[in-house]
Short mmCIF file of C-alpha atoms in Angstrom, two decimals:
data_model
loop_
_atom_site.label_atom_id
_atom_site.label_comp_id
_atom_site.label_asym_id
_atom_site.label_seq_id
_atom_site.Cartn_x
_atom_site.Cartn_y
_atom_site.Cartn_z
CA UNK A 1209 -16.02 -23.56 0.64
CA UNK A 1210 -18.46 -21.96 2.90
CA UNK A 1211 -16.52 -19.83 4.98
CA UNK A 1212 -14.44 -18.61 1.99
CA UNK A 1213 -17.59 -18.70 -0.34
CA UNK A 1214 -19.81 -16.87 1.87
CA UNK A 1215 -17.15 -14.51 2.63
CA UNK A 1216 -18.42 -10.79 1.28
CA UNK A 1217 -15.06 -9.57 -0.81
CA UNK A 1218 -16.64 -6.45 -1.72
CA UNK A 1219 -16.71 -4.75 1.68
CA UNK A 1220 -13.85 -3.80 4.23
CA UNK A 1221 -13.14 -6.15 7.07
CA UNK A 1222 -11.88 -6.03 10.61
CA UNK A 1223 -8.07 -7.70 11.29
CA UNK A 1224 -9.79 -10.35 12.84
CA UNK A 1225 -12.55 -11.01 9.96
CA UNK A 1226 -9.58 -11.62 7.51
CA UNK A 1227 -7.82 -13.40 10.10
CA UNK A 1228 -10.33 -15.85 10.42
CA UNK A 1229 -10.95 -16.00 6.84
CA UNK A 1230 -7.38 -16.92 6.42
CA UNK A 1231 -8.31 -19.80 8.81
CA UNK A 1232 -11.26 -21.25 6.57
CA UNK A 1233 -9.10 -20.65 3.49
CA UNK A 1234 -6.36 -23.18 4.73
CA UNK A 1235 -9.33 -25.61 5.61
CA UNK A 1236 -10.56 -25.34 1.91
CA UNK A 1237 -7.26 -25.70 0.33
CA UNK A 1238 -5.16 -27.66 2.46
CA UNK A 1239 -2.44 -29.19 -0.08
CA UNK A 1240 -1.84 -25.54 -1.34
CA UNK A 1241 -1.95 -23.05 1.04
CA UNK A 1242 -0.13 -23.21 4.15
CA UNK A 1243 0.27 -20.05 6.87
CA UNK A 1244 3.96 -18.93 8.31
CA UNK A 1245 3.98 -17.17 11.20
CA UNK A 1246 6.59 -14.59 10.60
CA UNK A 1247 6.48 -12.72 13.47
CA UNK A 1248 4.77 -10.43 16.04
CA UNK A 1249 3.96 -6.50 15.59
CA UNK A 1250 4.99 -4.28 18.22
CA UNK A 1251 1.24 -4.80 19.83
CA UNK A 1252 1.90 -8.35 20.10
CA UNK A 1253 -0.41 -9.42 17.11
CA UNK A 1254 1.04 -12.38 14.81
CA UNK A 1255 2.17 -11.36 11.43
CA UNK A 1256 0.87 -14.02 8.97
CA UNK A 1257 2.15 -14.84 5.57
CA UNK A 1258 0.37 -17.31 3.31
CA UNK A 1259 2.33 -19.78 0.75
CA UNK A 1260 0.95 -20.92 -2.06
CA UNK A 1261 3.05 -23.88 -2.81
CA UNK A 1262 2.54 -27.18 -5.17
CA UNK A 1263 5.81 -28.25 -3.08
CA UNK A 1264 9.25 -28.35 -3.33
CA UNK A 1265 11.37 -25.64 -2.43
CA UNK A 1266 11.00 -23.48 -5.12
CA UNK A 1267 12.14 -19.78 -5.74
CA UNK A 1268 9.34 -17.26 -4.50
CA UNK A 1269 7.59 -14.59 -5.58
CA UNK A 1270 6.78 -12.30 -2.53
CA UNK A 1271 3.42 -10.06 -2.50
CA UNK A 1272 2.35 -7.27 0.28
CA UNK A 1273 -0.48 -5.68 0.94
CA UNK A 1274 -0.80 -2.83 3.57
CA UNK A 1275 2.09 -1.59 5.10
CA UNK A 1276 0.34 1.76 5.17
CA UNK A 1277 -2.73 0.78 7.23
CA UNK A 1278 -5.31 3.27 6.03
CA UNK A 1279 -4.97 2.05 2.40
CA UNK A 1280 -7.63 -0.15 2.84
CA UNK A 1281 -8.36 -1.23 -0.52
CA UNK A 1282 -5.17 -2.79 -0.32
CA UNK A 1283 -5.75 -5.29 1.94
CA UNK A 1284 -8.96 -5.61 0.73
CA UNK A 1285 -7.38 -6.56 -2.37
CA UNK A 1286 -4.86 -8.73 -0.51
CA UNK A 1287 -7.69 -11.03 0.60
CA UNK A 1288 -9.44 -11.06 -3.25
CA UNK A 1289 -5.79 -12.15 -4.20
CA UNK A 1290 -5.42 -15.15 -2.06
CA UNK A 1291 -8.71 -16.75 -2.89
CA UNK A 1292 -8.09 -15.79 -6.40
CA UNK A 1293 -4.57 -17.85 -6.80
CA UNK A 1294 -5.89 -20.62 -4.29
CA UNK A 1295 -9.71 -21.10 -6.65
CA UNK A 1296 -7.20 -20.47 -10.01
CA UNK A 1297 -5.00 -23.41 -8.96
CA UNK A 1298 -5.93 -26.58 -11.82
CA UNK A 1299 -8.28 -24.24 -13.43
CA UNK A 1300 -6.38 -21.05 -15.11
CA UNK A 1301 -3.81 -22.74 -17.17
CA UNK A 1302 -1.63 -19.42 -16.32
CA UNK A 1303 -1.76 -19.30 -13.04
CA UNK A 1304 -1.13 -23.41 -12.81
CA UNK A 1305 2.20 -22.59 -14.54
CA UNK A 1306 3.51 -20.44 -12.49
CA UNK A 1307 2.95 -22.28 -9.21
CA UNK A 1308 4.24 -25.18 -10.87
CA UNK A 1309 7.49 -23.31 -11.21
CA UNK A 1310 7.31 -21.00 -7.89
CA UNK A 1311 5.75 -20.18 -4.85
CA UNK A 1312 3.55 -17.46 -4.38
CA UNK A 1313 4.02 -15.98 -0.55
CA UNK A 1314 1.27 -13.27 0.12
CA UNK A 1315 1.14 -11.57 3.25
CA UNK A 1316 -2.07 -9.45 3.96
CA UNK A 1317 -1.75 -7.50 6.30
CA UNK A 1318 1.82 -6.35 6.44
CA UNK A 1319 1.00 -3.69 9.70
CA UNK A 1320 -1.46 -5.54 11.73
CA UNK A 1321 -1.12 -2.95 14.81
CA UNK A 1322 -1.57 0.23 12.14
CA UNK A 1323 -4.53 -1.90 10.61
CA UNK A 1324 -6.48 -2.58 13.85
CA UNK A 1325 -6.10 1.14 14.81
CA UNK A 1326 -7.78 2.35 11.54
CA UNK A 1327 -10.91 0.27 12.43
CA UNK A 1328 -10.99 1.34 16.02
CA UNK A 1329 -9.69 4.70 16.94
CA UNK A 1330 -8.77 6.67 13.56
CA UNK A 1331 -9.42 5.83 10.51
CA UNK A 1332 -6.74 8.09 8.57
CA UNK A 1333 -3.35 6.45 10.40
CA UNK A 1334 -0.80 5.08 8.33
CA UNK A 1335 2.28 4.12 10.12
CA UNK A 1336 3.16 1.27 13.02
CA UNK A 1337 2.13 1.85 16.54
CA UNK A 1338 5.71 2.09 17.95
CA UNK A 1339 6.54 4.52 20.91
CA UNK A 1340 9.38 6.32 20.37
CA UNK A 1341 11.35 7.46 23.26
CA UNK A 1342 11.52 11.04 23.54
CA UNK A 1343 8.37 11.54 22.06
CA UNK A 1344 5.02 11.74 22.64
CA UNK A 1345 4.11 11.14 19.27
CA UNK A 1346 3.58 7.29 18.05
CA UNK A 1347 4.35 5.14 15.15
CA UNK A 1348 7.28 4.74 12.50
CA UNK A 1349 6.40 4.59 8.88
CA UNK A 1350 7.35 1.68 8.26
CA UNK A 1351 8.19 2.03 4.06
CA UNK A 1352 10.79 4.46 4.99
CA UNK A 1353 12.07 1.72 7.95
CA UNK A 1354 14.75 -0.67 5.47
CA UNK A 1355 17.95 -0.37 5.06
CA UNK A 1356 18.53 0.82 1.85
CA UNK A 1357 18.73 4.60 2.15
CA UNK A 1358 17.97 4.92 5.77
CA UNK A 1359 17.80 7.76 7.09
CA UNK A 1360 18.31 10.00 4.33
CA UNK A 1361 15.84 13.60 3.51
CA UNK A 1362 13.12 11.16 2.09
CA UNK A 1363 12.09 10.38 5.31
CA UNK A 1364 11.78 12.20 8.42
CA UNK A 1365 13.59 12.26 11.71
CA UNK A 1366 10.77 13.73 13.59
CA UNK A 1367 8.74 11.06 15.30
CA UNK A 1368 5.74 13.28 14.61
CA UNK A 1369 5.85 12.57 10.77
CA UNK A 1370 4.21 10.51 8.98
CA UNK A 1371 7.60 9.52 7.05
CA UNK A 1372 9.55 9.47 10.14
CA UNK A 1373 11.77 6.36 9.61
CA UNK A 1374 12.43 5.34 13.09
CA UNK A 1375 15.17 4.52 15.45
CA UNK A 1376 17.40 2.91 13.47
CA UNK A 1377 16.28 0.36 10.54
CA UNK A 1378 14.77 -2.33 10.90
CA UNK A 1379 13.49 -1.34 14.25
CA UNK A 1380 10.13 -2.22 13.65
CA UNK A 1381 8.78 -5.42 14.31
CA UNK A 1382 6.47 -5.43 11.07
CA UNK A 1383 9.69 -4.64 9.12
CA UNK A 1384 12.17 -7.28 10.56
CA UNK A 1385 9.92 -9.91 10.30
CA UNK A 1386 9.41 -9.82 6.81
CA UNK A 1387 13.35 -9.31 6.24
CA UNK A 1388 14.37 -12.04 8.28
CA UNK A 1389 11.85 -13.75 6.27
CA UNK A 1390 12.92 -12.88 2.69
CA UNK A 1391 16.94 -13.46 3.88
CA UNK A 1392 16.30 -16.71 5.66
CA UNK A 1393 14.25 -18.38 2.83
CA UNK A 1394 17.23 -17.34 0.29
CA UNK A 1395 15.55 -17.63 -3.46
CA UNK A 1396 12.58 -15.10 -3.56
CA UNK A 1397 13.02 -13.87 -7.31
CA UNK A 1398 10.04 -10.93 -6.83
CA UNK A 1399 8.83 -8.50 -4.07
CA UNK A 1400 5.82 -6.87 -5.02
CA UNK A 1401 4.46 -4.29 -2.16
CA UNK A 1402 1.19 -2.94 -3.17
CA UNK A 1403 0.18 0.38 -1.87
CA UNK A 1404 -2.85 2.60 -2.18
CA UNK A 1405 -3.41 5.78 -4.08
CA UNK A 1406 -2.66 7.71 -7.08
CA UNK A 1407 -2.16 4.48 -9.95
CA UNK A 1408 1.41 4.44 -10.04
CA UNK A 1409 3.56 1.62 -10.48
CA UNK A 1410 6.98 2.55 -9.16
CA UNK A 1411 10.53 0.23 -9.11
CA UNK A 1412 14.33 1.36 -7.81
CA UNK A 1413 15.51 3.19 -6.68
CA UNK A 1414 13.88 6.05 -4.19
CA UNK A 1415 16.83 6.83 -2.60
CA UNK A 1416 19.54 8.00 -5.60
CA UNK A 1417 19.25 9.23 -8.80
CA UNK A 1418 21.16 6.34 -10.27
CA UNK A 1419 19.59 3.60 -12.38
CA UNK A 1420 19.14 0.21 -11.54
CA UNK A 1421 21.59 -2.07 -13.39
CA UNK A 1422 18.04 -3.92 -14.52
CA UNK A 1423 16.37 -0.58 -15.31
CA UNK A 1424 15.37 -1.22 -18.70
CA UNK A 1425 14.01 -4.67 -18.24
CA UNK A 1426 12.11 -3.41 -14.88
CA UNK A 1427 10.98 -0.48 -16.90
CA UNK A 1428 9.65 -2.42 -20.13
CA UNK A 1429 8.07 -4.72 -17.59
CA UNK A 1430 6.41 -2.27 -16.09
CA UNK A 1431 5.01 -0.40 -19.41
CA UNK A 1432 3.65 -4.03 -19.89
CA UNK A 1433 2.15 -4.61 -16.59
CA UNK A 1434 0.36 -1.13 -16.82
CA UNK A 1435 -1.05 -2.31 -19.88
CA UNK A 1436 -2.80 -5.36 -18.68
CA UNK A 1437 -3.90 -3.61 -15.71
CA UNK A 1438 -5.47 -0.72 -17.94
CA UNK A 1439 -7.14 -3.37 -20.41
CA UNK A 1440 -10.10 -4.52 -17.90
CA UNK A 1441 -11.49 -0.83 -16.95
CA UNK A 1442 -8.95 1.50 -18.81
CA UNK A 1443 -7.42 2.78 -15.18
CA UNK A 1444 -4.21 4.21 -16.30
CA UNK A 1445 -0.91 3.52 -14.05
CA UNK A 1446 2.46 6.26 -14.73
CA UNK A 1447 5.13 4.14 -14.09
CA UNK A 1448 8.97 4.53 -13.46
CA UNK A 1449 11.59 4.56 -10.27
CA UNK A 1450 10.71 5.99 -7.43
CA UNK A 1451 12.60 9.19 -7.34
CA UNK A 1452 12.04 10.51 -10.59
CA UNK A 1453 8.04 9.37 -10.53
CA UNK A 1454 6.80 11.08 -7.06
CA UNK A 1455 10.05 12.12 -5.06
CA UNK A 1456 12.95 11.24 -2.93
CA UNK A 1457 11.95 8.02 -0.71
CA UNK A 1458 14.23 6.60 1.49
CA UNK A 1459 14.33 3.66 3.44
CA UNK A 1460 11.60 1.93 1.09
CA UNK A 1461 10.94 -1.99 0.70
CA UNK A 1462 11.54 -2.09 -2.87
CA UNK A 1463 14.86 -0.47 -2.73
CA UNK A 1464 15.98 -2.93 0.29
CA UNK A 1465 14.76 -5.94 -1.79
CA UNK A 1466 16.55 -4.59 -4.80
CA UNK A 1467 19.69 -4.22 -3.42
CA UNK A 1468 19.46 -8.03 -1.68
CA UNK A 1469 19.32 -9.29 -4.74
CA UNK A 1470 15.05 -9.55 -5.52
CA UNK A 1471 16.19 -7.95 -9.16
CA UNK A 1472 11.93 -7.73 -9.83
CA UNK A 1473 11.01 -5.27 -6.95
CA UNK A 1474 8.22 -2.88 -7.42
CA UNK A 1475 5.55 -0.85 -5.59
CA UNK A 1476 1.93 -0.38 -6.91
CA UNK A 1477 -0.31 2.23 -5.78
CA UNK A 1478 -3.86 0.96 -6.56
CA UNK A 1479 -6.52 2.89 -7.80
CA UNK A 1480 -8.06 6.18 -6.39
CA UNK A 1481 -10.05 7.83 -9.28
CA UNK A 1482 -9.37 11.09 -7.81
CA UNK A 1483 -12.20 11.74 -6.15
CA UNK A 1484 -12.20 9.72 -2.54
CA UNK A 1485 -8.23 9.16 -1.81
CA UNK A 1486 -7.78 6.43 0.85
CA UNK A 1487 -11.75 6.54 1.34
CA UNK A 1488 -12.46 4.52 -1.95
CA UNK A 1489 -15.76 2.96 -1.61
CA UNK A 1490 -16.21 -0.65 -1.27
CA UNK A 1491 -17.61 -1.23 -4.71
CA UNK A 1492 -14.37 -0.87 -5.87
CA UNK A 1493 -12.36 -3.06 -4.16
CA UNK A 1494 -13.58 -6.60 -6.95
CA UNK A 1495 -13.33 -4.23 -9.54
CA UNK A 1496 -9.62 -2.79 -8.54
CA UNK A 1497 -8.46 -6.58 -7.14
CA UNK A 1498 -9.32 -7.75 -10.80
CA UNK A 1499 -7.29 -5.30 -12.84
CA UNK A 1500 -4.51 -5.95 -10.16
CA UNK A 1501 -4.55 -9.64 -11.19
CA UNK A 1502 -3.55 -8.74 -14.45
CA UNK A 1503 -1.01 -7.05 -13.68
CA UNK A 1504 -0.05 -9.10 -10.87
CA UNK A 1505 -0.02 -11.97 -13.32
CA UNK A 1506 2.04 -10.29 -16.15
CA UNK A 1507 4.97 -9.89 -13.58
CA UNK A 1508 4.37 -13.47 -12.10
CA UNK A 1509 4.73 -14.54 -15.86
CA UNK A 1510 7.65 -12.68 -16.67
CA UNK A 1511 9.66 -13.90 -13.35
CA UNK A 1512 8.78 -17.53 -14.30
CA UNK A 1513 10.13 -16.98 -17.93
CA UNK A 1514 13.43 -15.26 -16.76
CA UNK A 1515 14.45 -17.40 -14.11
CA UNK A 1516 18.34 -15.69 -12.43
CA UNK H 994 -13.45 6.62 16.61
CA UNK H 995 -11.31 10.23 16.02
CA UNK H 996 -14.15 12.34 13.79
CA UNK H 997 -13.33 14.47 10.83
CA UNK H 998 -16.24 16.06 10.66
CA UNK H 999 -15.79 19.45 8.13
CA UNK H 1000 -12.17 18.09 7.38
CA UNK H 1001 -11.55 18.45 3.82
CA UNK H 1002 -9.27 17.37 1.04
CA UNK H 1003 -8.51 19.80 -1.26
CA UNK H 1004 -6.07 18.85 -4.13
CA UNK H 1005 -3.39 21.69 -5.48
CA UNK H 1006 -2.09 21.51 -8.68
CA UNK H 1007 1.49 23.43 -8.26
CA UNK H 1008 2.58 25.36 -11.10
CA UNK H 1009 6.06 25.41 -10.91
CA UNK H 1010 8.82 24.34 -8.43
CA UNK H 1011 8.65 27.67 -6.59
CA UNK H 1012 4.90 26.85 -5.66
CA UNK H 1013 5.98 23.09 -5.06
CA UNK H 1014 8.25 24.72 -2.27
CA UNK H 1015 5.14 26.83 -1.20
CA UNK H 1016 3.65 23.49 -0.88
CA UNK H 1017 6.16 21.58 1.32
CA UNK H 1018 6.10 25.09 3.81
CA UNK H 1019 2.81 24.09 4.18
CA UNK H 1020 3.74 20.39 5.06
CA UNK H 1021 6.28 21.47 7.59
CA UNK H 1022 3.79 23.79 9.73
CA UNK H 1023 3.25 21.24 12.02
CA UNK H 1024 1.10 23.15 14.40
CA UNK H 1025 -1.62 23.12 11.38
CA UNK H 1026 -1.90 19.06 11.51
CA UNK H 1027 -2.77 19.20 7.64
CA UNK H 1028 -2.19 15.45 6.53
CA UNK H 1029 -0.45 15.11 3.02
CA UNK H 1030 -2.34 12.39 1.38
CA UNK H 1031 -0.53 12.77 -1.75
CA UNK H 1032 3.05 15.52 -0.94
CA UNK H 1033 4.15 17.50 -3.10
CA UNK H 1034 6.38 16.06 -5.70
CA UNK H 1035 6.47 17.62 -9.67
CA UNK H 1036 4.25 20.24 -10.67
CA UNK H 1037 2.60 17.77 -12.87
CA UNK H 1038 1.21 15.99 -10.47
CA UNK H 1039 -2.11 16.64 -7.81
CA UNK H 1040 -0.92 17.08 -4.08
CA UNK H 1041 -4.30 16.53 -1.91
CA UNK H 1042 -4.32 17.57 1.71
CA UNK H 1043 -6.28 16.48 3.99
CA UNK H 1044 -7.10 19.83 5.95
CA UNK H 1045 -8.81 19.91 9.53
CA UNK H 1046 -11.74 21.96 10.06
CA UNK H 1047 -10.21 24.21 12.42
CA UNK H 1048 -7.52 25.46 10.21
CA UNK H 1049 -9.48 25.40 6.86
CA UNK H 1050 -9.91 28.77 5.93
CA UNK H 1051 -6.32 29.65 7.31
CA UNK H 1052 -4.77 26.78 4.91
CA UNK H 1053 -7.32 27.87 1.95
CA UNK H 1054 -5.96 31.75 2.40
CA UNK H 1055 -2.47 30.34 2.79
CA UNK H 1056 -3.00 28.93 -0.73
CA UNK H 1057 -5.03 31.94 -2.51
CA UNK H 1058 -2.44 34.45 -0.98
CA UNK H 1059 0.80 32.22 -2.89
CA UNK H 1060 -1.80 31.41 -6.08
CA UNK H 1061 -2.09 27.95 -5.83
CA UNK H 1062 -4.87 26.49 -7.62
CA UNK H 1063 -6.68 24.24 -5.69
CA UNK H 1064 -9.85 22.39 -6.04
CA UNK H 1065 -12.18 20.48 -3.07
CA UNK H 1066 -11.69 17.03 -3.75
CA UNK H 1067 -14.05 15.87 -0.70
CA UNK H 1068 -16.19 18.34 0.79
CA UNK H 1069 -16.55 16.43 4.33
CA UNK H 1070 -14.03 13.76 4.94
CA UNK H 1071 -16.23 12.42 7.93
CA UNK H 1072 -19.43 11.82 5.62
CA UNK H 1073 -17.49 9.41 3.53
CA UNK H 1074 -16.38 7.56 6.50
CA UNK H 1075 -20.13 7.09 7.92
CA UNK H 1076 -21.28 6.09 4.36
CA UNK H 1077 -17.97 3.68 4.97
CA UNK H 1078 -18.90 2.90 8.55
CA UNK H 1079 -22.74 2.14 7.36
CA UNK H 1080 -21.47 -0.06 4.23
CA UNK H 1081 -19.69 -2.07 6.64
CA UNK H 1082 -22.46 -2.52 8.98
CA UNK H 1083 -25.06 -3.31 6.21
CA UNK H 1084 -22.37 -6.37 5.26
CA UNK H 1085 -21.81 -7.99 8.16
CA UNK H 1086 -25.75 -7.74 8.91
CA UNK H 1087 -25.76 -9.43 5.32
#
């Protein structure tokens, strides 16, 4: 309880601040939370996912938090989320529901090398930290990196972009570790990939015009979800796929999930208010992490009451 | 740490799709290193760019010449980063 407690959540932290957090919250909560090691980025740091699990095997709901690594406030709110559903557990009748029924597996910081790079050197990068042959520029985006639309003219083939979508998907580290994850464990029911700016919540597809076969349930989900979120502070999400909210994406984690299956896949972009963009100040980040729990909880809800 | 001192972001509102087009000419002049915080996408919708200091007049002309409305969404990108860089500080001290 002290390392967690005394733990400032209203400011932004270094990789290995949350890191080490992550450490004291497994000491504090020991028969909930539990830490996979997923993987290594291309800089050789681990790639950490946390489960939330009242045990069992049960089907999973998957939540992450900055693949774009100057969206700060997203892992910021990453790190509000995990002590939120570990302190919830036995207390919010809710929340005790739904990890009675499924896991929860969060994972932070979804592009540690991007992340440690936007506290040392520049603040304003976004993708991995990749060399690309042939190039001297560095770093794939990794949300145009799945397979699901690779390739296509919502992304970029020039290694100099900041959509460029890399080798060949999949070829980043940060990518394949979370989709060897997601195939290997079998029953995750949700991917949720949370994002930073503009208040948008966004589900499949990116990479076609066509609709989901679950479009109107992912649609009157999302209408819902926006709700709760704008019922604590009245910050309005739009909401709808991909392609026909902001543009053309290809290669994007929702999509992939979609089309293996996850039928409740959707993107958030968190709050901006339109005046700082990714520089949101840290004031923010409580009150955006707590209109994020309601929404994150309305689609928690929903996947426990519609098991497939 | 990089600096972006005199940087700004300026947010466009595009009219139309012709200006939208205007917008992703813009995005493909590499040599300009503008950084598309939000591309351009519907003409409903804000695009903010994140223009170097070097090249802001020459991207603010580029806009005023093709009539895109634009606005200064943050006057100095590199202030708000110090006020970050000093928030962070004061924390950790705390």
């Amino acid at each position: 309880e002290r390392i967690t407690g005394s733990f400032s959540y209203s400011t932004y932290h270094t990789i290995e601040e949350i890191y080490s957090w992550i450490d004291g919250l497994l000491l504090e909560y020991p028969k909930l939370v539990s830490r996979i090691d997923i993987g290594q980025s291309y800089e050789g740091r681990p790639i950490y996912a946390l489960k939330f699990s009242t045990g069992g095997n049960k089907p999973a709901i998957w939540i992450d938090t900055g693949i774009h690594s100057r969206e700060w406030i997203t892992q910021a709110t990453g790190v509000w989320t995990a002590k939120k559903i570990a302190s919830s557990y036995g207390v919010d009748s809710s929340l005790t529901d739904i990890l009675d029924n499924l896991d929860i597996i969060l994972e932070i910081v979804t592009n540690p090398d991007g992340y440690a790079y936007t506290h040392s050197t520049n603040r304003m990068w976004r993708k991995t930290r990749s060399i690309n042959a042939g190039s001297t520029c560095v770093g794939v985006d990794p949300n145009r990196n799945w397979n699901a639309g690779f390739g296509g003219p919502g992304s970029s083939s020039n290694p100099c972009s900041e959509t460029y979508h890399g080798a060949h998907p999949h070829s980043e580290p940060e990518v394949y570790s979370v989709v060897d994850f997601i195939l290997a464990h079998g029953n995750v029911k949700a991917m949720l990939s949370i994002h930073s700016y503009s208040q948008m919540l966004l589900f499949p597809y990116g990479y076609t015009n066509d609709l989901a076969p679950d479009h109107e349930e992912l649609t009157e989900l999302a209408k819902q979800t926006a709700n709760a979120l704008a019922s604590l502070h009245g910050t309005q999400y739009t909401y709808g796929t991909t392609i026909a909210t902001i543009y053309r994406a290809d290669g994007t984690a929702t999509d992939w999930a979609y089309n293996n299956g996850i039928k409740y896949s959707y993107t958030f972009e968190l709050r901006d208010t339109g005046r700082y963009g990714f520089i949101l100040p840290a004031e923010q980040i409580i009150p955006t992490a707590e209109e994020t729990w309601l929404a994150l909880m309305t689609v928690m809800e929903h996947v426990k009451n519609h098991p497939y | 740490q990089k600096t972006f001192v005199g940087d700004q972001v300026l947010r466009a509102h595009a009219k139309d799709n012709a200006q939208l087009d205007v917008l992703r000419e813009l995005e493909a002049m590499k040599h300009l290193q503008v950084d598309f915080w939000r591309g351009p996408s519907r003409p409903n919708l804000p695009v903010d760019i994140r223009v170097p200091n070097a090249v802001l007049q020459q991207v603010k002309v580029f806009l005023e010449s093709n009539s895109i409305d634009y606005s200064i969404m943050i006057e100095d990108v590199q202030e708000l980063l110090d006020q970050e860089h000093q928030d962070i500080q004061s924390a950790t001290l705390r």
